[in-house]
Coordinates of C-alpha atoms in Angstrom, one line a residue:
Chain O
X18 CA -104.0 -113.2 0.1
X19 CA -103.6 -110.2 2.3
X20 CA -103.7 -107.9 -0.8
X21 CA -107.0 -109.5 -2.0
X22 CA -108.5 -109.1 1.4
X23 CA -107.4 -105.4 1.5
X24 CA -108.8 -104.7 -2.0
X25 CA -112.1 -106.4 -1.0
X26 CA -112.4 -104.4 2.2
X27 CA -111.6 -101.1 0.5
X28 CA -114.1 -101.9 -2.3
X29 CA -116.8 -102.7 0.2
X30 CA -116.1 -99.6 2.2
X31 CA -116.4 -97.4 -0.8
X32 CA -119.8 -98.8 -1.6
X33 CA -122.8 -97.1 -0.3
X34 CA -126.4 -98.1 -0.5
X35 CA -128.4 -96.3 -3.1
X36 CA -130.4 -93.2 -2.1
X37 CA -133.2 -91.4 -3.9
X38 CA -133.9 -87.8 -3.1
X39 CA -137.0 -85.7 -3.9
X40 CA -136.6 -82.0 -3.3
X41 CA -139.4 -79.4 -3.4
X42 CA -139.2 -75.6 -3.0
X43 CA -141.6 -72.6 -2.8
X44 CA -139.9 -69.4 -1.9
X45 CA -140.2 -65.7 -2.6
X46 CA -138.5 -62.4 -1.6
X47 CA -135.0 -63.9 -1.7
X48 CA -132.2 -61.4 -0.8
X49 CA -131.2 -60.0 -4.2
X50 CA -127.5 -59.4 -3.4
X51 CA -127.4 -62.2 -0.9
X52 CA -127.0 -61.8 2.8
X53 CA -124.0 -59.6 3.7
X54 CA -123.5 -59.1 7.4
X55 CA -126.7 -60.4 9.1
X56 CA -127.1 -63.7 10.9
X57 CA -129.5 -66.6 10.7
X58 CA -130.6 -69.3 13.1
X59 CA -131.7 -72.8 12.2
X60 CA -134.0 -74.4 14.8
X61 CA -135.5 -77.9 15.0
X62 CA -139.2 -78.4 15.9
X63 CA -139.5 -80.5 19.1
X64 CA -143.2 -80.4 19.9
X65 CA -144.5 -83.6 18.3
X66 CA -145.3 -86.3 20.8
X67 CA -143.4 -89.2 19.1
X68 CA -140.3 -87.5 17.6
X69 CA -137.9 -84.6 17.8
X70 CA -136.0 -83.1 14.8
X71 CA -132.4 -84.4 15.4
X72 CA -130.0 -81.7 16.7
X73 CA -127.2 -83.2 14.6
X74 CA -129.3 -82.7 11.5
X75 CA -129.7 -79.0 12.4
X76 CA -125.9 -78.8 12.9
X77 CA -125.3 -80.4 9.6
X78 CA -127.6 -77.9 7.7
X79 CA -125.8 -75.0 9.5
X80 CA -122.4 -76.4 8.6
X81 CA -123.5 -76.7 5.0
X82 CA -124.6 -73.1 4.8
X83 CA -121.5 -71.9 6.7
X84 CA -119.1 -73.7 4.3
X85 CA -121.0 -72.5 1.3
X86 CA -120.9 -68.8 2.2
X87 CA -118.6 -67.6 4.9
X88 CA -120.4 -64.2 5.0
X89 CA -123.5 -65.8 6.6
X90 CA -123.3 -66.1 10.3
X91 CA -125.1 -69.1 11.6
X92 CA -126.0 -68.9 15.3
X93 CA -125.7 -72.4 16.8
X94 CA -129.1 -73.7 17.9
X95 CA -128.3 -74.5 21.6
X96 CA -126.7 -71.0 22.0
X97 CA -129.8 -69.3 20.6
X98 CA -132.3 -71.3 22.6
X99 CA -130.4 -70.9 25.9
X100 CA -129.9 -67.1 25.4
X101 CA -133.6 -66.7 24.8
X102 CA -134.8 -69.2 27.4
X103 CA -137.7 -69.9 28.0
X104 CA -139.2 -68.5 24.7
X105 CA -138.0 -71.2 22.3
X106 CA -138.8 -74.3 24.4
X107 CA -141.1 -76.9 22.9
X108 CA -144.0 -75.5 25.1
X109 CA -143.4 -71.8 24.1
X110 CA -141.7 -71.8 20.7
X111 CA -143.7 -69.6 18.2
X112 CA -145.5 -71.8 15.6
X113 CA -146.1 -68.8 13.3
X114 CA -144.2 -65.7 12.4
X115 CA -147.0 -63.6 13.9
X116 CA -146.3 -65.1 17.3
X117 CA -142.8 -63.8 17.1
X118 CA -144.3 -60.3 17.0
X119 CA -146.0 -61.0 20.3
X120 CA -142.7 -62.0 21.8
X121 CA -141.1 -58.8 20.7
X122 CA -143.4 -56.9 23.0
X123 CA -141.2 -58.1 25.9
X124 CA -138.3 -55.5 26.0
X125 CA -135.6 -58.1 27.1
X126 CA -136.5 -60.4 24.1
X127 CA -136.6 -57.5 21.6
X128 CA -133.2 -56.3 22.8
X129 CA -131.6 -59.7 22.6
X130 CA -132.9 -60.4 19.1
X131 CA -131.7 -57.0 18.0
X132 CA -128.3 -57.7 19.5
X133 CA -128.1 -60.9 17.6
X134 CA -128.8 -59.0 14.3
X135 CA -131.0 -61.8 13.1
X136 CA -132.2 -61.7 9.5
X137 CA -133.8 -65.1 9.0
X138 CA -135.1 -67.8 11.4
X139 CA -135.3 -71.2 9.7
X140 CA -137.4 -74.0 11.3
X141 CA -136.7 -77.6 10.3
X142 CA -139.4 -80.2 11.1
X143 CA -138.9 -83.9 10.3
X144 CA -137.0 -87.0 11.1
X145 CA -135.1 -90.0 9.8
X146 CA -136.3 -93.4 10.6
X147 CA -135.8 -97.0 9.6
X148 CA -138.8 -98.4 7.6
X149 CA -138.3 -102.1 7.1
X150 CA -135.7 -104.8 7.7
X151 CA -135.2 -108.4 6.6
X152 CA -132.5 -111.1 6.5
X153 CA -130.7 -113.0 9.1
X154 CA -127.2 -113.4 10.4
X155 CA -125.5 -115.9 12.6
X156 CA -122.3 -115.3 14.5
X157 CA -120.2 -117.8 16.4
X158 CA -117.0 -118.1 18.5
X159 CA -114.8 -121.2 18.4
X160 CA -111.4 -122.2 19.5
X161 CA -109.9 -121.2 16.1
X162 CA -111.7 -117.8 15.9
X163 CA -114.9 -116.0 15.5
X164 CA -117.1 -115.1 12.5
X165 CA -120.5 -114.3 11.1
X166 CA -122.5 -115.6 8.2
X167 CA -125.6 -114.2 6.7
X168 CA -127.2 -111.1 5.1
X169 CA -129.3 -108.3 6.4
X170 CA -131.0 -105.3 4.8
X171 CA -133.0 -102.4 6.0
X172 CA -134.6 -99.3 4.5
X173 CA -134.3 -95.7 5.9
X174 CA -136.4 -92.7 5.1
X175 CA -135.8 -89.0 5.8
X176 CA -138.5 -86.4 5.5
X177 CA -137.7 -82.8 6.4
X178 CA -139.4 -79.5 5.8
X179 CA -137.8 -76.1 6.2
X180 CA -139.8 -72.9 6.8
X181 CA -138.1 -69.6 6.4
X182 CA -139.1 -66.5 8.3
X183 CA -137.8 -63.1 7.3
X184 CA -137.2 -61.4 10.6
X185 CA -136.9 -57.8 9.2
X186 CA -140.3 -58.0 7.4
X187 CA -142.0 -60.3 9.9
X188 CA -143.1 -62.6 7.2
X189 CA -142.9 -66.2 6.1
X190 CA -140.9 -66.2 2.9
X191 CA -140.7 -69.8 1.9
X192 CA -140.9 -73.5 2.4
X193 CA -138.5 -76.2 1.2
X194 CA -138.7 -79.9 1.7
X195 CA -136.5 -82.9 1.2
X196 CA -137.6 -86.5 1.1
X197 CA -134.9 -89.1 0.7
X198 CA -135.0 -92.9 1.1
X199 CA -132.5 -95.7 0.6
X200 CA -131.7 -99.3 1.3
X201 CA -128.7 -100.4 3.4
X202 CA -127.1 -103.9 3.3
X203 CA -124.9 -106.0 5.5
X204 CA -123.5 -109.1 3.9
X205 CA -121.4 -111.2 6.3
X206 CA -118.9 -113.9 5.3
X207 CA -116.7 -114.2 8.4
X208 CA -116.6 -110.4 8.7
X209 CA -119.9 -108.3 8.4
X210 CA -119.5 -105.5 5.9
X211 CA -122.0 -102.7 6.3
X212 CA -123.0 -100.9 3.1
X213 CA -124.9 -98.0 4.6
X214 CA -127.1 -95.7 2.5
X215 CA -126.4 -92.1 3.5
X216 CA -130.0 -91.1 3.7
X217 CA -129.9 -88.4 6.3
X218 CA -126.6 -87.0 4.9
X219 CA -128.3 -86.7 1.5
X220 CA -131.3 -84.9 3.0
X221 CA -129.0 -82.5 4.8
X222 CA -127.0 -81.8 1.6
X223 CA -130.2 -81.3 -0.5
X224 CA -131.9 -79.0 2.0
X225 CA -128.6 -77.2 2.9
X226 CA -127.9 -76.5 -0.8
X227 CA -131.4 -75.1 -1.4
X228 CA -131.2 -72.9 1.6
X229 CA -127.8 -71.7 0.6
X230 CA -129.1 -70.8 -2.9
X231 CA -131.9 -68.8 -1.3
X232 CA -129.7 -66.9 1.1
X233 CA -126.5 -66.4 -0.9
X234 CA -126.7 -64.6 -4.3
X235 CA -123.3 -66.1 -5.3
X236 CA -124.4 -69.7 -5.2
Chain D
X3 CA -128.4 -119.4 41.3
X4 CA -124.9 -118.0 42.0
X5 CA -124.1 -120.9 44.3
X6 CA -125.1 -123.5 41.7
X7 CA -123.1 -121.7 39.1
X8 CA -120.0 -121.6 41.3
X9 CA -120.5 -125.3 42.3
X10 CA -120.0 -126.3 38.7
X11 CA -116.6 -124.6 38.7
X12 CA -113.3 -126.0 40.0
X13 CA -112.1 -123.0 42.0
X14 CA -110.4 -122.3 45.4
X15 CA -112.4 -120.7 48.2
X16 CA -111.0 -117.2 47.7
X17 CA -111.4 -117.5 43.9
X18 CA -115.0 -118.6 44.5
X19 CA -115.7 -115.6 46.7
X20 CA -114.2 -113.3 44.1
X21 CA -116.2 -114.9 41.3
X22 CA -119.4 -114.7 43.5
X23 CA -118.8 -111.0 44.0
X24 CA -118.3 -110.4 40.2
X25 CA -121.4 -112.4 39.4
X26 CA -123.5 -110.5 42.0
X27 CA -122.2 -107.1 40.7
X28 CA -123.0 -108.2 37.2
X29 CA -126.6 -109.2 38.1
X30 CA -127.1 -106.0 40.1
X31 CA -125.7 -103.8 37.3
X32 CA -128.0 -105.5 34.8
X33 CA -131.2 -105.0 36.9
X34 CA -130.9 -101.5 38.3
X35 CA -130.2 -98.1 36.9
X36 CA -129.3 -95.0 38.9
X37 CA -129.4 -91.5 37.6
X38 CA -128.3 -88.4 39.4
X39 CA -129.8 -85.7 37.2
X40 CA -127.2 -83.2 36.0
X41 CA -127.5 -80.4 33.5
X42 CA -126.6 -76.8 32.7
X43 CA -129.5 -74.5 33.1
X44 CA -129.7 -71.1 31.4
X45 CA -130.7 -67.8 33.1
X46 CA -134.2 -66.8 31.9
X47 CA -134.5 -63.8 29.7
X48 CA -137.3 -62.0 31.4
X49 CA -138.2 -58.6 32.9
X50 CA -138.3 -59.3 36.7
X51 CA -141.5 -59.1 38.7
X52 CA -141.1 -56.1 41.1
X53 CA -141.4 -58.0 44.4
X54 CA -139.1 -59.3 47.1
X55 CA -139.4 -63.1 47.7
X56 CA -137.9 -65.6 50.0
X57 CA -137.4 -69.0 48.5
X58 CA -137.6 -72.0 50.8
X59 CA -136.4 -75.4 49.5
X60 CA -137.6 -78.0 51.9
X61 CA -135.4 -81.0 52.8
X62 CA -137.7 -83.3 50.8
X63 CA -137.4 -81.0 47.8
X64 CA -133.6 -80.9 48.1
X65 CA -133.3 -84.7 48.3
X66 CA -136.1 -85.6 46.0
X67 CA -135.7 -88.9 44.2
X68 CA -137.9 -91.3 42.2
X69 CA -137.6 -94.9 43.1
X70 CA -139.2 -97.6 41.0
X71 CA -138.4 -101.2 42.0
X72 CA -138.6 -103.9 39.3
X73 CA -141.7 -106.1 39.8
X74 CA -141.5 -108.5 36.9
X75 CA -139.0 -110.6 35.0
X76 CA -137.0 -108.5 32.5
X77 CA -137.8 -105.2 34.3
X78 CA -135.2 -102.9 35.6
X79 CA -135.2 -101.0 38.9
X80 CA -134.8 -97.2 38.6
X81 CA -133.6 -94.6 41.0
X82 CA -133.7 -91.1 39.6
X83 CA -132.4 -88.4 42.0
X84 CA -133.7 -85.0 40.9
X85 CA -133.2 -83.0 44.2
X86 CA -129.8 -81.5 43.4
X87 CA -130.8 -80.6 39.8
X88 CA -134.1 -79.1 41.2
X89 CA -132.2 -76.8 43.5
X90 CA -129.7 -75.9 40.8
X91 CA -132.4 -75.1 38.3
X92 CA -134.8 -73.1 40.5
X93 CA -131.9 -71.3 42.1
X94 CA -131.0 -70.0 38.6
X95 CA -134.6 -69.2 37.6
X96 CA -136.1 -67.4 40.7
X97 CA -133.4 -64.7 41.1
X98 CA -134.0 -63.7 37.4
X99 CA -137.8 -63.9 37.7
X100 CA -138.2 -61.8 40.9
X101 CA -136.6 -58.5 41.5
X102 CA -135.2 -59.4 44.9
X103 CA -134.7 -63.0 46.1
X104 CA -133.4 -64.4 49.3
X105 CA -132.9 -68.1 50.0
X106 CA -134.3 -69.0 53.3
X107 CA -132.4 -71.6 55.2
X108 CA -133.3 -70.9 58.8
X109 CA -135.7 -69.0 61.2
X110 CA -133.0 -66.3 61.6
X111 CA -133.1 -65.7 57.8
X112 CA -136.9 -65.0 58.1
X113 CA -136.2 -62.6 60.9
X114 CA -133.3 -60.9 59.2
X115 CA -134.7 -60.4 55.7
X116 CA -137.7 -58.3 54.9
X117 CA -139.5 -60.2 52.1
X118 CA -143.0 -59.7 50.7
X119 CA -143.7 -63.4 50.6
X120 CA -142.1 -66.8 50.8
X121 CA -142.3 -69.2 47.9
X122 CA -142.2 -72.9 48.7
X123 CA -141.9 -75.3 45.7
X124 CA -142.7 -79.0 46.4
X125 CA -142.4 -82.0 44.0
X126 CA -145.7 -83.9 44.3
X127 CA -145.1 -86.5 41.7
X128 CA -142.5 -87.7 39.1
X129 CA -143.3 -90.4 36.6
X130 CA -141.2 -91.8 33.8
X131 CA -141.6 -94.0 30.8
X132 CA -139.0 -95.8 28.8
X133 CA -139.3 -97.6 25.4
X134 CA -139.1 -101.0 27.1
X135 CA -142.6 -100.3 28.7
X136 CA -144.3 -98.2 26.1
X137 CA -143.0 -99.4 22.7
X138 CA -142.8 -95.7 21.7
X139 CA -139.2 -94.7 20.9
X140 CA -139.0 -91.9 23.4
X141 CA -137.9 -91.6 27.0
X142 CA -140.3 -89.4 28.9
X143 CA -140.4 -87.7 32.3
X144 CA -143.4 -86.0 33.9
X145 CA -143.2 -83.8 36.9
X146 CA -145.9 -82.2 39.0
X147 CA -145.1 -79.5 41.5
X148 CA -147.2 -77.8 44.2
X149 CA -146.2 -74.2 44.7
X150 CA -147.2 -72.0 47.7
X151 CA -146.8 -68.3 48.3
X152 CA -147.2 -67.5 52.0
X153 CA -146.6 -64.5 54.3
X154 CA -143.3 -65.0 56.2
X155 CA -145.2 -64.9 59.6
X156 CA -147.2 -67.9 58.5
X157 CA -144.2 -70.2 58.8
X158 CA -142.4 -68.6 61.7
X159 CA -142.7 -70.6 65.0
X160 CA -141.6 -67.9 67.4
X161 CA -141.8 -70.1 70.5
X162 CA -139.3 -72.7 69.1
X163 CA -137.5 -70.3 66.8
X164 CA -138.0 -72.7 63.9
X165 CA -139.7 -72.8 60.5
X166 CA -143.0 -74.7 60.7
X167 CA -145.0 -75.5 57.5
X168 CA -147.7 -77.6 59.2
X169 CA -150.4 -75.0 59.7
X170 CA -149.4 -72.4 57.1
X171 CA -152.2 -70.6 55.2
X172 CA -150.9 -69.8 51.7
X173 CA -152.5 -66.8 50.0
X174 CA -151.7 -68.5 46.6
X175 CA -151.3 -72.2 45.9
X176 CA -151.2 -73.8 42.5
X177 CA -150.0 -77.0 40.7
X178 CA -147.4 -76.9 38.0
X179 CA -146.8 -79.6 35.4
X180 CA -143.8 -80.3 33.3
X181 CA -142.8 -82.8 30.6
X182 CA -139.6 -83.7 29.0
X183 CA -138.7 -86.3 26.4
X184 CA -135.7 -87.8 24.5
X185 CA -136.0 -89.9 21.4
X186 CA -134.1 -93.2 21.5
X187 CA -132.2 -92.3 18.4
X188 CA -130.3 -89.5 20.2
X189 CA -128.8 -91.5 23.1
X190 CA -126.3 -94.3 23.7
X191 CA -127.7 -95.4 27.0
X192 CA -130.9 -95.5 29.1
X193 CA -129.2 -93.5 31.9
X194 CA -128.2 -90.7 29.5
X195 CA -131.6 -90.6 27.9
X196 CA -133.5 -90.4 31.3
X197 CA -131.1 -87.7 32.5
X198 CA -131.7 -85.6 29.3
X199 CA -135.5 -86.1 29.6
X200 CA -135.3 -84.9 33.2
X201 CA -133.3 -81.9 32.2
X202 CA -135.9 -81.1 29.5
X203 CA -138.7 -81.6 32.0
X204 CA -137.0 -79.1 34.4
X205 CA -136.6 -76.6 31.5
X206 CA -140.3 -77.1 30.7
X207 CA -141.3 -76.5 34.4
X208 CA -139.5 -73.2 34.2
X209 CA -141.2 -72.2 31.0
X210 CA -144.5 -73.2 32.4
X211 CA -143.9 -71.3 35.7
X212 CA -142.8 -68.1 33.9
X213 CA -145.7 -68.1 31.4
X214 CA -148.4 -69.0 33.9
X215 CA -147.4 -67.1 37.1
X216 CA -149.4 -64.0 36.4
X217 CA -152.6 -66.1 35.8
X218 CA -152.4 -67.7 39.3
X219 CA -155.4 -66.6 41.4
X220 CA -154.3 -64.0 43.9
X221 CA -150.9 -63.4 42.4
X222 CA -151.7 -60.3 40.3
X223 CA -153.3 -58.6 43.3
X224 CA -150.3 -59.4 45.4
X225 CA -147.9 -58.1 42.7
X226 CA -149.8 -54.8 42.6
X227 CA -149.8 -54.5 46.3
X228 CA -147.0 -56.7 47.7
X229 CA -147.1 -55.2 51.2
X230 CA -150.5 -56.6 51.8
X231 CA -150.7 -60.3 51.0
X232 CA -154.2 -61.5 50.1

């Protein structure tokens, strides 16, 4: 009995909800030999009234690029934003590459950016949100134990756009986007078993892979 | 309610008292939230303004807190103490923004240090919004400050050897607004989310101060000729 239960749990845990991904790209002027010793920073847009691009999504993209090509230095977002405070706050962050040129007029900002040896600044705008949910579940506690019975399902959608600015040329060199969606399920017969669709992880992997291909000639 | 609940139980007197204490603590914990705003604030990357400024944090500023008592069923009382974080934040920003900064704590400080002007920040209003009230999935904090630049003599009460702000005539006075938000998806608890929104609002206040200071009427003339305040 214990073996069956174990097999059932492992089987359920290995299941994931289905995810569909749609990736779009428009880039030019990719580094021909790949980046060698420069650095990049990936920043989330935070000026929309009802959402912020998630910091953990920005970390995920950075890790994806770092793992893919160890020669690329990815400056962590909080470190970059703090070291250039207050010029990359939601109120002051440049919305176009031309505005970065205006920032460079300030000697302290120009010196700091030169010290960071920054080649590319990548802005990510978007979010992940649950779209719909249905089903019902009842849980109870009795003298002989506790348990749940029922079924729940919900949809999740991620939509992110990456904009790449070449810092040396002072130009926008591309846009990439990832749109992923999936359905998660939670059947419960005594124990609820979540079958989660990795929607945000898929968006991170798709966008990270695209960025890596752009920045690294080896990929 | 607590009495009725305890009446239905078969307990000794001391056990009843203990149970009452637990129930009251539970009720209070469920209906009030207290946040002492805490955060790490970066030093701004700016080229300092070439003036010497005394900074005066008033007692109200140092101890500022927002208190919002619950008025309806299902509402939660909030106490958000921003004073300590205000002092931490502005104590980091001002010394980087002005070439010379002295923190004024007493009349003797005003006599001792030769400053071009004294800057007095005050918090005029703090508002907050949480998803429970707005149905938008973000926690928000708004802050409004009133800043004054005065000549040191304006606030020196020589007769009583004290600092007196009652009849001061500021040569520059301006309001400063700030906003910070945290999406619900980022946070595990209301308290953490309100704290982070307050930290974001403070950072925004600093960004607004730095980018708007030179546009304040009277300020540019003073920077060009700091010995003679307008």
